[in-house]
Coordinates of C-alpha atoms and ligand atoms in Angstrom, one line a residue:
X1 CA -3.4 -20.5 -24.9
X2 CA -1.4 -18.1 -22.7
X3 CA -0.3 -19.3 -20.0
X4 CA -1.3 -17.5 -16.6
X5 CA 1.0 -16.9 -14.0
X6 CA 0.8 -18.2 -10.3
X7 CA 0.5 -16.4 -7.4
X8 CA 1.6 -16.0 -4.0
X9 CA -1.0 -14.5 -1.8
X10 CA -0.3 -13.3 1.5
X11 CA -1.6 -10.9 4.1
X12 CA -5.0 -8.9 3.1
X13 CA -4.6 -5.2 2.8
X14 CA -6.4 -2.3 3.5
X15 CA -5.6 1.3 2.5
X16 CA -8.3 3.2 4.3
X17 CA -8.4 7.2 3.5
X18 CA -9.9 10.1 5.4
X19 CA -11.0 13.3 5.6
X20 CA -11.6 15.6 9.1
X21 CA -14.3 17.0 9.4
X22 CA -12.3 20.3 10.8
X23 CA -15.7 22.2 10.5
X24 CA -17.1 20.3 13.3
X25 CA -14.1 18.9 15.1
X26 CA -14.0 22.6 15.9
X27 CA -17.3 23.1 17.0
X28 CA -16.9 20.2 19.1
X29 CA -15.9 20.7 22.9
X30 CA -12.5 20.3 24.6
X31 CA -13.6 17.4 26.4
X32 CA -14.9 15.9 23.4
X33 CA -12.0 16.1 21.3
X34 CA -10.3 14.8 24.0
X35 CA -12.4 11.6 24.3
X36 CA -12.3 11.7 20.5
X37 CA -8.1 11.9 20.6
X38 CA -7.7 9.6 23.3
X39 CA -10.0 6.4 21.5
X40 CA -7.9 6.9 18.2
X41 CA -4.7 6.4 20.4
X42 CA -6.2 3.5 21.9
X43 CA -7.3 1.7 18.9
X44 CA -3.4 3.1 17.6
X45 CA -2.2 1.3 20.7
X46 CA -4.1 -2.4 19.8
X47 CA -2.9 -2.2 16.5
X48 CA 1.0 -2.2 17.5
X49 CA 0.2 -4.6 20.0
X50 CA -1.1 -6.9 16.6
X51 CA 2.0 -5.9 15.0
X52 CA 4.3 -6.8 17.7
X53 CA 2.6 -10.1 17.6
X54 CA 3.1 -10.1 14.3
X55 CA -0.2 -10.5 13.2
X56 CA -0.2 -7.8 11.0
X57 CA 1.1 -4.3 10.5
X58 CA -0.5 -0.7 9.8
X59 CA 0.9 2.4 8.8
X60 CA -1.0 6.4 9.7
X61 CA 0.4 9.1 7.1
X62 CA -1.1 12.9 6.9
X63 CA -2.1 13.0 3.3
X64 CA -0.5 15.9 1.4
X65 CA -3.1 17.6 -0.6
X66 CA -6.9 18.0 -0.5
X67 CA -7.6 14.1 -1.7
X68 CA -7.9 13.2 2.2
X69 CA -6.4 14.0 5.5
X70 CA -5.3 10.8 6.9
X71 CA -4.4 7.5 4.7
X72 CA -4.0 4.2 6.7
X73 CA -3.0 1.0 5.2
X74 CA -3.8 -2.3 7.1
X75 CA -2.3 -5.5 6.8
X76 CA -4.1 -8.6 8.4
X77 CA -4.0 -12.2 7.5
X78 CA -7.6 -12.4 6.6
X79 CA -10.3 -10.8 5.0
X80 CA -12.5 -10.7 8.1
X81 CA -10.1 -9.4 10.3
X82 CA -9.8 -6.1 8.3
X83 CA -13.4 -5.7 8.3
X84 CA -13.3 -6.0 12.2
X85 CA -11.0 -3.9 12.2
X86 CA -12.3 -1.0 10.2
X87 CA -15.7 -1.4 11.6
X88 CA -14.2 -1.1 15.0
X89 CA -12.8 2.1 13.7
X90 CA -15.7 3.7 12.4
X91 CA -17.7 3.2 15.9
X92 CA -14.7 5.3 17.6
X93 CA -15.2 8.0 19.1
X94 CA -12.4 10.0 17.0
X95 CA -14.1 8.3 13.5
X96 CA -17.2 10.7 14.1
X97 CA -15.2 13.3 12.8
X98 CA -14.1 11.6 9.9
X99 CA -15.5 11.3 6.4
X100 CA -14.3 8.3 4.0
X101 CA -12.4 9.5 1.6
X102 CA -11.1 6.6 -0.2
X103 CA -10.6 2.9 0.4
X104 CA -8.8 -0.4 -1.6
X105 CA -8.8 -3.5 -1.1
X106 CA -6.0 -5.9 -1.6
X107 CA -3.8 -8.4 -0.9
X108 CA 0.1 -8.5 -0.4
X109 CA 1.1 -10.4 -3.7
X110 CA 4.7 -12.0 -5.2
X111 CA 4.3 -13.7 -8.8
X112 CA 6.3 -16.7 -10.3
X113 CA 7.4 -15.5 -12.8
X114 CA 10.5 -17.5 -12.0
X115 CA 11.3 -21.1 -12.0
X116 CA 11.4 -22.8 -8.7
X117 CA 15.4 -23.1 -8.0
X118 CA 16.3 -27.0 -7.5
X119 CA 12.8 -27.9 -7.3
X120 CA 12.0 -25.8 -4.3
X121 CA 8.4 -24.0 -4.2
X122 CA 9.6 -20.4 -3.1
X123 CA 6.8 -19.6 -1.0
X124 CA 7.8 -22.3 1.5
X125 CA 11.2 -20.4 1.9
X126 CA 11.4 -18.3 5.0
X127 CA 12.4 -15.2 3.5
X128 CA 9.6 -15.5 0.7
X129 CA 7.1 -15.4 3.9
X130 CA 8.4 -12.6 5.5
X131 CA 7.5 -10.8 2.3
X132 CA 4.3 -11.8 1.9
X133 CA 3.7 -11.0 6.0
X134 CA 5.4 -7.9 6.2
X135 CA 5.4 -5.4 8.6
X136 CA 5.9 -1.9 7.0
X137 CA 8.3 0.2 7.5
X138 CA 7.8 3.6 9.8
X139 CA 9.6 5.8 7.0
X140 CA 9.0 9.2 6.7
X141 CA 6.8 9.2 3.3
X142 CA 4.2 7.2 1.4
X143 CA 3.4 7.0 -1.9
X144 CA 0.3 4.8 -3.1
X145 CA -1.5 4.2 -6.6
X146 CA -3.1 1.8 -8.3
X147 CA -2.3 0.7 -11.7
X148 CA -3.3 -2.0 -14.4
X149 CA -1.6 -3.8 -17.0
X150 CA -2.8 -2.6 -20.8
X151 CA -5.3 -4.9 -22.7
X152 CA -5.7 -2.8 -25.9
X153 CA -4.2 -3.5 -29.8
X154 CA -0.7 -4.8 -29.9
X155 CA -0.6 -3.8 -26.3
X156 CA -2.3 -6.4 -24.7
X157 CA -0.2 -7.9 -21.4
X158 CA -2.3 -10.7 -21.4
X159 CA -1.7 -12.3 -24.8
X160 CA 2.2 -12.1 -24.3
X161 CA 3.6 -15.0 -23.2
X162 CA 4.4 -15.7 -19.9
X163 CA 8.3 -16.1 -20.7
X164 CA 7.6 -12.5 -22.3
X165 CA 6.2 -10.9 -19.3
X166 CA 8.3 -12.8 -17.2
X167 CA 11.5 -11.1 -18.9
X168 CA 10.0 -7.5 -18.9
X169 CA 9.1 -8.0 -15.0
X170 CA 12.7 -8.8 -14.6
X171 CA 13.9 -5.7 -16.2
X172 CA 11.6 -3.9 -14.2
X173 CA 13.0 -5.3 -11.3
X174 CA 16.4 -4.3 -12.2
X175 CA 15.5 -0.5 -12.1
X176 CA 14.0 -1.0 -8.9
X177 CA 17.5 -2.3 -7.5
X178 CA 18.9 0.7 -8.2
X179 CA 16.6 2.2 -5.2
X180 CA 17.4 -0.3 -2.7
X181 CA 17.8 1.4 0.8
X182 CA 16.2 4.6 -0.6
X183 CA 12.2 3.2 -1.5
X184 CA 10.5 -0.1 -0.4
X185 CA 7.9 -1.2 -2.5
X186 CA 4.8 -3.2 -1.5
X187 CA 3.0 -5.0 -4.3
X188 CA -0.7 -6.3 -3.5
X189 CA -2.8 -7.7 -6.0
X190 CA -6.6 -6.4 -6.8
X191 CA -7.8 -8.8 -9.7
X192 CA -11.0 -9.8 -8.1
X193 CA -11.1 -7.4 -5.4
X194 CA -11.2 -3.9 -6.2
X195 CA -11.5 -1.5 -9.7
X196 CA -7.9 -1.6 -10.5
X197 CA -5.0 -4.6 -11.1
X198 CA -2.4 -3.8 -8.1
X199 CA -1.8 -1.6 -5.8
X200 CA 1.8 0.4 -5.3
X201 CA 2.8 1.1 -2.1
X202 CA 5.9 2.9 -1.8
X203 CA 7.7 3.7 1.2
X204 CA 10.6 6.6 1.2
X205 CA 13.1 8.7 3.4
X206 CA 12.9 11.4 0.7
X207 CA 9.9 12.0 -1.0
X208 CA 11.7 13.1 -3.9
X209 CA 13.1 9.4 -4.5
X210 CA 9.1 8.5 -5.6
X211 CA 9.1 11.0 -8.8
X212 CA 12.7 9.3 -9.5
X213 CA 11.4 6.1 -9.3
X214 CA 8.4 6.4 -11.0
X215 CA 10.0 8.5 -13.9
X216 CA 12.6 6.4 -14.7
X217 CA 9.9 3.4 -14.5
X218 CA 8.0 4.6 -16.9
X219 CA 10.7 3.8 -19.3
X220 CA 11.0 0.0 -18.9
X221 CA 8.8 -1.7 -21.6
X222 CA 6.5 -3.1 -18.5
X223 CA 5.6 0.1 -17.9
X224 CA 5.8 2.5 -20.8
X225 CA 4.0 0.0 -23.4
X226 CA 1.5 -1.9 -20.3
X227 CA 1.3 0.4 -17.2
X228 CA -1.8 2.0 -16.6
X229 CA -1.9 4.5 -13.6
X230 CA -4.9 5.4 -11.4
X231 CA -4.4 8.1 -8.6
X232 CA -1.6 8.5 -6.7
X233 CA -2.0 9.2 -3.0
X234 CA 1.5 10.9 -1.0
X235 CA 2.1 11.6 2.9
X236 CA 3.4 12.3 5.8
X237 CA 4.0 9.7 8.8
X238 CA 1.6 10.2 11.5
X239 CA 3.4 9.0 14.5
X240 CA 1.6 8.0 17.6
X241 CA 3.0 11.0 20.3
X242 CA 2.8 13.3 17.3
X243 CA -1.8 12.9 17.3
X244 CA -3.0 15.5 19.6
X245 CA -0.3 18.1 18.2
X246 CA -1.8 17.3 14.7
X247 CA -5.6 17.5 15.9
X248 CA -5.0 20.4 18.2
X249 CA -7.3 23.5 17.5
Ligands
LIG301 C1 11.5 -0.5 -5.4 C2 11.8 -1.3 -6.3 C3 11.1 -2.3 -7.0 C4 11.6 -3.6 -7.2 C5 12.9 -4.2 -6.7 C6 10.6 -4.3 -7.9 C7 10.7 -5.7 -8.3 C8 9.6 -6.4 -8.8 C9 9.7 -7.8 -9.2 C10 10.9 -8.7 -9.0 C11 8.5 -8.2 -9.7 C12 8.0 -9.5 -10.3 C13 7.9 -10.6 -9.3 C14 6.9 -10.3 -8.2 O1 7.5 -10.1 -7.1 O2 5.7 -10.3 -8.3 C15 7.6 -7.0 -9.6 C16 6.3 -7.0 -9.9 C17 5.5 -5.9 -10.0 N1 6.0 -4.6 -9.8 FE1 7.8 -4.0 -9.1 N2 9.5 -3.5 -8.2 C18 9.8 -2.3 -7.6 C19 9.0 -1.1 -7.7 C20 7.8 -1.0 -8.4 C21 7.1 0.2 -8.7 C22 7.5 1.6 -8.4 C23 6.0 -0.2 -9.5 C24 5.0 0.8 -10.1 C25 5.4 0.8 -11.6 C26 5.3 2.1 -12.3 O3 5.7 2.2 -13.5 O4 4.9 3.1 -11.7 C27 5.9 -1.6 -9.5 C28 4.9 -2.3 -10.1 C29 4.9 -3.7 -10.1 C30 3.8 -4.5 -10.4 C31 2.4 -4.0 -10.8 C32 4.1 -5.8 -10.3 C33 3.3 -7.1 -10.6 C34 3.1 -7.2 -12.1 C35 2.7 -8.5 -12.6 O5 2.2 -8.4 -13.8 O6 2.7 -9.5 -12.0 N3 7.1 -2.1 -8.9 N4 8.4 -6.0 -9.1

């Protein structure tokens, strides 16, 4: 039997999508947009308070394209927490303007693949629980998708071995060296949770980087022979002082 590979799990995540409802955001009165503007900075507000707690960690882009408008991703350390969390959202003021576009749930995942150097579990090492309780970066661009591994013919990623997969993951890692300092890459794990396998959460200063990336990707066995792709979501940070220039009508 093939032997699975274990995981290590760490905050939940939440990539929460939105549309405005521009129609009637316009229609609405000053003083309600106002209201509506000032409880999305407030609940803004709580949620870098939770980050400089570090409790968790958020990021707000403007979704480039007509998929959505808005495309939040929420990290908390459990399940329950992102559920307050959104629910608190959609009884805001500001979220009766909003239509769900798109949401995926998740949760920040490392794999090893590796063996454990001088007998040390890796998750007990600091730096393994930073990554798995990270707090994301502010960067100018986003890029998320889902994806799966292939389970069809001779391309079946689960009846390789785990040395196998383990080997193709590390050549996969070794293109995505090549982009250190120029893409950060979030992995979080879906099995169990939502439709797809993973989702890919890439951060950049140019947006350009993400086609690079994801082209030259799609050459590494892992991905060209066992990638599956879902949609892929792209935006624009949305920074706190930068909401009521972006909502103004
Ligand atoms: C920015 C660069 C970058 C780097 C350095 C990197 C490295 C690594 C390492 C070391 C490992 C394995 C161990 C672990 O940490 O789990 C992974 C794992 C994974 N990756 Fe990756 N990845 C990157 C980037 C990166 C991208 C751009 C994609 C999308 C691929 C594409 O074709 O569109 C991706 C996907 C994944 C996935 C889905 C997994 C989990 C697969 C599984 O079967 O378990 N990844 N990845």
């Amino acid at each position: 039997m093939v032997e699975a590979v274990e995981t290590m799990d760490g905050w939940w995540s939440l990539h929460d999508l939105r549309t405005i409802d521009w129609a009637s955001w316009k229609l609405a009165s000053e003083a309600e947009r106002q209201e509506a503007i000032k409880s999305f900075e407030k609940l803004v507000t709580k949620w870098d308070t939770v980050e400089e707690a570090k409790n968790g960690s958020h990021a707000m882009y403007k979704v480039v394209g007509q998929k959505a408008d808005l495309m939040f991703m929420f990290l908390r350390p459990t399940l329950d927490e992102i559920n307050e969390l959104e629910t608190e959202f959609n009884k805001s003021k500001f979220a009766e303007f909003l239509i769900p576009a798109h949401s995926y749930v998740s949760i920040i995942e490392l794999s090893k693949y590796r063996p454990a150097k001088d007998g040390v579990d890796p998750e007990t090492l600091p730096e393994t629980q930073a990554r798995l309780k990270p707090i994301l970066p502010k960067w100018e661009h986003i890029c998320f998708y889902p994806m799966d591994r292939r389970r069809a013919g001779d391309e079946n990623w689960y009846t390789l071995e785990k040395n196998v997969r383990g080997k193709l993951l590390y050549e996969h890692s070794l293109t995505g060296r090549k982009y250190a300092n120029k893409i950060k890459q979030f992995i979080t794990g879906s099995i169990g949770l939502d439709n797809w396998e993973w989702g890919v959460t890439l951060f950049a200063h140019d947006p350009l980087e993400f086609k690079k990336i994801v082209y030259e990707m799609r050459f590494d066995e892992v991905s060209s022979k066992y990638g599956e792709f879902g949609e892929f979501f792209i935006g624009n940070i949305l920074k706190k002082e930068d909401i009521a220039s972006f909502l103004h009508v």
